[in-house]
Amino acid sequence: MQKFTAIGHLGADVDMRFTPKGDAVANFPVAINDYNDNTMWVRVTVWGDKAENAKEYLAKGDQVYVEGVLQFGNKTGGPETYVSKKDGKTY
């Protein structure tokens, strides 16, 4: 796992659901551009209050700051970022 920090734009509206235990979890894609106009897509997963806030305040196209843990996705092998439930620190 690696710490990940980036600024990008939401590629879609936030998709939020609840776990069987009642914890909120939200997913959304973020597009990150480099200086050569290359785009990298990162799938972000946010938990707890941060998930509920993301659903309420973020929409497709909004600029976001993401800080979390970078991992490779189980299904796609592509980059995914996870943010913890309570304090936003990485886990």
CSV table of N, CA and C in Angstrom, one decimal:
chain,number,residue,atom,x,y,z
A,1,MET,N,0.8,-1.2,0.0
A,1,MET,CA,0.0,0.0,0.0
A,1,MET,C,0.9,1.2,0.0
A,2,GLN,N,0.4,2.3,-0.7
A,2,GLN,CA,1.1,3.5,-0.8
A,2,GLN,C,0.2,4.7,-0.5
A,3,LYS,N,0.7,5.7,0.2
A,3,LYS,CA,-0.1,6.9,0.4
A,3,LYS,C,-0.3,7.6,-1.0
A,4,PHE,N,-1.5,8.1,-1.2
A,4,PHE,CA,-1.8,8.7,-2.4
A,4,PHE,C,-2.5,10.1,-2.2
A,5,THR,N,-2.0,11.1,-2.9
A,5,THR,CA,-2.5,12.5,-2.8
A,5,THR,C,-2.7,13.0,-4.2
A,6,ALA,N,-3.8,13.5,-4.5
A,6,ALA,CA,-4.0,14.1,-5.9
A,6,ALA,C,-5.2,15.1,-5.9
A,7,ILE,N,-5.1,15.9,-7.0
A,7,ILE,CA,-6.2,16.8,-7.3
A,7,ILE,C,-6.7,16.4,-8.6
A,8,GLY,N,-8.0,16.3,-8.8
A,8,GLY,CA,-8.6,15.9,-10.1
A,8,GLY,C,-10.1,16.3,-10.1
A,9,HIS,N,-10.8,15.8,-11.1
A,9,HIS,CA,-12.2,16.1,-11.3
A,9,HIS,C,-13.0,14.8,-11.3
A,10,LEU,N,-14.2,14.9,-10.7
A,10,LEU,CA,-15.1,13.7,-10.7
A,10,LEU,C,-15.5,13.4,-12.1
A,11,GLY,N,-15.4,12.1,-12.4
A,11,GLY,CA,-15.9,11.6,-13.8
A,11,GLY,C,-17.3,11.2,-13.8
A,12,ALA,N,-18.0,11.1,-12.6
A,12,ALA,CA,-19.4,10.7,-12.5
A,12,ALA,C,-19.9,11.1,-11.2
A,13,ASP,N,-21.2,11.2,-11.0
A,13,ASP,CA,-21.8,11.5,-9.7
A,13,ASP,C,-21.4,10.4,-8.7
A,14,VAL,N,-21.4,10.7,-7.4
A,14,VAL,CA,-21.0,9.8,-6.4
A,14,VAL,C,-22.1,8.7,-6.2
A,15,ASP,N,-21.6,7.5,-6.2
A,15,ASP,CA,-22.5,6.3,-6.0
A,15,ASP,C,-22.4,5.9,-4.5
A,16,MET,N,-23.4,6.1,-3.7
A,16,MET,CA,-23.3,5.7,-2.3
A,16,MET,C,-24.3,4.6,-1.9
A,17,ARG,N,-23.9,3.7,-1.0
A,17,ARG,CA,-24.7,2.6,-0.5
A,17,ARG,C,-24.4,2.4,0.9
A,18,PHE,N,-25.0,1.4,1.5
A,18,PHE,CA,-24.8,1.1,2.9
A,18,PHE,C,-24.4,-0.4,3.1
A,19,THR,N,-23.5,-0.7,3.9
A,19,THR,CA,-23.1,-2.1,4.2
A,19,THR,C,-24.2,-2.7,5.1
A,20,PRO,N,-24.2,-4.0,5.2
A,20,PRO,CA,-25.2,-4.7,6.1
A,20,PRO,C,-25.2,-4.2,7.5
A,21,LYS,N,-24.0,-3.7,7.9
A,21,LYS,CA,-23.9,-3.1,9.3
A,21,LYS,C,-24.4,-1.7,9.4
A,22,GLY,N,-24.7,-1.1,8.3
A,22,GLY,CA,-25.2,0.3,8.2
A,22,GLY,C,-24.2,1.4,8.0
A,23,ASP,N,-22.9,1.0,7.6
A,23,ASP,CA,-21.9,1.9,7.3
A,23,ASP,C,-22.1,2.4,5.9
A,24,ALA,N,-21.9,3.8,5.7
A,24,ALA,CA,-22.0,4.4,4.4
A,24,ALA,C,-20.7,4.1,3.7
A,25,VAL,N,-20.8,3.8,2.4
A,25,VAL,CA,-19.6,3.7,1.5
A,25,VAL,C,-20.0,4.3,0.2
A,26,ALA,N,-19.1,5.2,-0.3
A,26,ALA,CA,-19.3,5.8,-1.6
A,26,ALA,C,-18.2,5.6,-2.5
A,27,ASN,N,-18.5,5.5,-3.8
A,27,ASN,CA,-17.5,5.3,-4.9
A,27,ASN,C,-17.6,6.3,-5.9
A,28,PHE,N,-16.5,6.8,-6.5
A,28,PHE,CA,-16.6,7.7,-7.6
A,28,PHE,C,-15.2,7.7,-8.4
A,29,PRO,N,-15.3,7.9,-9.7
A,29,PRO,CA,-14.0,8.0,-10.4
A,29,PRO,C,-13.5,9.4,-10.5
A,30,VAL,N,-12.2,9.5,-10.4
A,30,VAL,CA,-11.5,10.8,-10.5
A,30,VAL,C,-10.5,10.8,-11.6
A,31,ALA,N,-10.6,11.8,-12.5
A,31,ALA,CA,-9.7,12.0,-13.6
A,31,ALA,C,-8.5,12.9,-13.1
A,32,ILE,N,-7.3,12.5,-13.3
A,32,ILE,CA,-6.1,13.3,-12.9
A,32,ILE,C,-5.3,13.5,-14.2
A,33,ASN,N,-5.1,14.8,-14.5
A,33,ASN,CA,-4.3,15.1,-15.7
A,33,ASN,C,-2.9,15.5,-15.3
A,34,ASP,N,-1.9,15.1,-16.2
A,34,ASP,CA,-0.5,15.6,-16.0
A,34,ASP,C,-0.3,16.8,-16.9
A,35,TYR,N,1.0,17.3,-16.9
A,35,TYR,CA,1.3,18.5,-17.7
A,35,TYR,C,1.3,18.3,-19.2
A,36,ASN,N,1.2,17.0,-19.6
A,36,ASN,CA,1.2,16.7,-21.0
A,36,ASN,C,-0.2,16.4,-21.5
A,37,ASP,N,-1.2,16.7,-20.6
A,37,ASP,CA,-2.6,16.4,-20.9
A,37,ASP,C,-2.9,14.9,-21.0
A,38,ASN,N,-2.1,14.1,-20.4
A,38,ASN,CA,-2.5,12.6,-20.2
A,38,ASN,C,-3.4,12.5,-19.0
A,39,THR,N,-4.4,11.6,-19.1
A,39,THR,CA,-5.3,11.5,-18.1
A,39,THR,C,-5.2,10.1,-17.4
A,40,MET,N,-5.2,10.1,-16.1
A,40,MET,CA,-5.2,8.8,-15.3
A,40,MET,C,-6.5,8.8,-14.6
A,41,TRP,N,-7.2,7.7,-14.6
A,41,TRP,CA,-8.4,7.5,-13.9
A,41,TRP,C,-8.2,6.7,-12.6
A,42,VAL,N,-8.7,7.2,-11.5
A,42,VAL,CA,-8.6,6.5,-10.2
A,42,VAL,C,-9.9,6.3,-9.6
A,43,ARG,N,-10.2,5.1,-9.2
A,43,ARG,CA,-11.5,4.8,-8.5
A,43,ARG,C,-11.3,5.1,-7.0
A,44,VAL,N,-12.2,5.9,-6.5
A,44,VAL,CA,-12.0,6.3,-5.1
A,44,VAL,C,-13.2,5.7,-4.3
A,45,THR,N,-12.9,5.1,-3.1
A,45,THR,CA,-13.8,4.6,-2.2
A,45,THR,C,-13.7,5.4,-0.9
A,46,VAL,N,-14.8,5.9,-0.4
A,46,VAL,CA,-14.9,6.7,0.8
A,46,VAL,C,-15.9,6.1,1.8
A,47,TRP,N,-15.5,6.1,3.1
A,47,TRP,CA,-16.4,5.5,4.1
A,47,TRP,C,-16.9,6.5,5.1
A,48,GLY,N,-18.0,6.1,5.8
A,48,GLY,CA,-18.6,6.8,6.9
A,48,GLY,C,-19.1,8.2,6.5
A,49,ASP,N,-18.9,9.1,7.4
A,49,ASP,CA,-19.4,10.5,7.2
A,49,ASP,C,-18.8,11.1,5.9
A,50,LYS,N,-17.6,10.8,5.6
A,50,LYS,CA,-17.0,11.3,4.4
A,50,LYS,C,-17.8,10.8,3.1
A,51,ALA,N,-18.3,9.6,3.2
A,51,ALA,CA,-19.1,9.1,2.1
A,51,ALA,C,-20.4,9.9,2.0
A,52,GLU,N,-21.1,10.1,3.1
A,52,GLU,CA,-22.3,10.9,3.1
A,52,GLU,C,-22.1,12.3,2.6
A,53,ASN,N,-21.0,12.9,3.0
A,53,ASN,CA,-20.7,14.3,2.6
A,53,ASN,C,-20.4,14.3,1.1
A,54,ALA,N,-19.7,13.3,0.6
A,54,ALA,CA,-19.4,13.3,-0.8
A,54,ALA,C,-20.6,13.2,-1.6
A,55,LYS,N,-21.6,12.4,-1.2
A,55,LYS,CA,-22.8,12.2,-1.9
A,55,LYS,C,-23.6,13.5,-1.9
A,56,GLU,N,-23.6,14.2,-0.8
A,56,GLU,CA,-24.4,15.4,-0.7
A,56,GLU,C,-23.8,16.6,-1.4
A,57,TYR,N,-22.5,16.8,-1.4
A,57,TYR,CA,-21.9,18.0,-1.9
A,57,TYR,C,-21.1,17.9,-3.2
A,58,LEU,N,-20.8,16.7,-3.7
A,58,LEU,CA,-20.0,16.5,-4.9
A,58,LEU,C,-20.9,16.1,-6.1
A,59,ALA,N,-20.5,16.5,-7.3
A,59,ALA,CA,-21.2,16.1,-8.5
A,59,ALA,C,-20.2,16.0,-9.6
A,60,LYS,N,-20.6,15.3,-10.7
A,60,LYS,CA,-19.7,15.1,-11.9
A,60,LYS,C,-19.1,16.4,-12.3
A,61,GLY,N,-17.8,16.4,-12.5
A,61,GLY,CA,-17.1,17.6,-13.0
A,61,GLY,C,-16.4,18.4,-11.9
A,62,ASP,N,-16.9,18.2,-10.6
A,62,ASP,CA,-16.3,19.0,-9.5
A,62,ASP,C,-14.8,18.6,-9.3
A,63,GLN,N,-14.0,19.7,-8.9
A,63,GLN,CA,-12.6,19.4,-8.6
A,63,GLN,C,-12.6,18.9,-7.2
A,64,VAL,N,-11.7,17.9,-6.9
A,64,VAL,CA,-11.6,17.3,-5.6
A,64,VAL,C,-10.1,17.1,-5.3
A,65,TYR,N,-9.9,17.1,-4.0
A,65,TYR,CA,-8.6,16.7,-3.4
A,65,TYR,C,-8.8,15.3,-2.8
A,66,VAL,N,-7.9,14.4,-3.1
A,66,VAL,CA,-8.1,13.0,-2.6
A,66,VAL,C,-6.8,12.7,-1.9
A,67,GLU,N,-6.9,12.1,-0.6
A,67,GLU,CA,-5.8,11.6,0.1
A,67,GLU,C,-6.2,10.3,0.7
A,68,GLY,N,-5.4,9.3,0.4
A,68,GLY,CA,-5.7,7.9,0.9
A,68,GLY,C,-4.7,6.9,0.6
A,69,VAL,N,-5.1,5.7,0.6
A,69,VAL,CA,-4.2,4.6,0.3
A,69,VAL,C,-4.4,4.1,-1.2
A,70,LEU,N,-3.3,4.0,-1.9
A,70,LEU,CA,-3.4,3.5,-3.3
A,70,LEU,C,-3.2,2.0,-3.4
A,71,GLN,N,-4.2,1.3,-4.0
A,71,GLN,CA,-4.1,-0.1,-4.1
A,71,GLN,C,-4.5,-0.5,-5.5
A,72,PHE,N,-4.2,-1.7,-6.0
A,72,PHE,CA,-4.7,-2.1,-7.3
A,72,PHE,C,-6.0,-2.8,-7.1
A,73,GLY,N,-7.0,-2.5,-8.0
A,73,GLY,CA,-8.3,-3.1,-7.8
A,73,GLY,C,-8.3,-4.6,-8.1
A,74,ASN,N,-9.2,-5.3,-7.3
A,74,ASN,CA,-9.3,-6.7,-7.5
A,74,ASN,C,-9.8,-7.1,-8.9
A,75,LYS,N,-10.8,-6.4,-9.4
A,75,LYS,CA,-11.5,-6.8,-10.6
A,75,LYS,C,-10.7,-6.3,-11.8
A,76,THR,N,-10.2,-5.0,-11.8
A,76,THR,CA,-9.6,-4.4,-13.0
A,76,THR,C,-8.1,-4.4,-13.0
A,77,GLY,N,-7.5,-4.5,-11.8
A,77,GLY,CA,-6.0,-4.3,-11.7
A,77,GLY,C,-5.6,-2.9,-11.8
A,78,GLY,N,-6.6,-2.0,-12.0
A,78,GLY,CA,-6.3,-0.5,-12.1
A,78,GLY,C,-6.2,0.1,-10.7
A,79,PRO,N,-5.7,1.4,-10.6
A,79,PRO,CA,-5.6,2.0,-9.3
A,79,PRO,C,-6.9,2.3,-8.7
A,80,GLU,N,-6.9,2.1,-7.4
A,80,GLU,CA,-8.1,2.5,-6.5
A,80,GLU,C,-7.5,3.1,-5.3
A,81,THR,N,-8.3,4.1,-4.7
A,81,THR,CA,-7.8,4.8,-3.5
A,81,THR,C,-8.9,4.7,-2.5
A,82,TYR,N,-8.5,4.4,-1.2
A,82,TYR,CA,-9.4,4.2,-0.1
A,82,TYR,C,-9.1,5.2,0.9
A,83,VAL,N,-10.2,5.8,1.5
A,83,VAL,CA,-10.1,6.8,2.6
A,83,VAL,C,-10.8,6.2,3.8
A,84,SER,N,-10.2,6.2,5.0
A,84,SER,CA,-10.8,5.6,6.2
A,84,SER,C,-12.0,6.3,6.6
A,85,LYS,N,-12.8,5.6,7.5
A,85,LYS,CA,-14.1,6.1,8.0
A,85,LYS,C,-14.0,7.3,8.8
A,86,LYS,N,-13.2,7.4,9.8
A,86,LYS,CA,-13.3,8.4,10.9
A,86,LYS,C,-12.5,9.6,10.6
A,87,ASP,N,-11.2,9.5,10.5
A,87,ASP,CA,-10.4,10.7,10.5
A,87,ASP,C,-9.8,11.1,9.2
A,88,GLY,N,-10.1,10.3,8.1
A,88,GLY,CA,-9.6,10.6,6.8
A,88,GLY,C,-8.2,10.2,6.6
A,89,LYS,N,-7.5,9.7,7.6
A,89,LYS,CA,-6.1,9.2,7.5
A,89,LYS,C,-6.1,7.9,6.8
A,90,THR,N,-5.0,7.5,6.2
A,90,THR,CA,-4.9,6.3,5.5
A,90,THR,C,-4.9,5.1,6.5
A,91,TYR,N,-5.2,3.9,6.0
A,91,TYR,CA,-5.2,2.7,6.8
A,91,TYR,C,-4.6,1.6,5.9
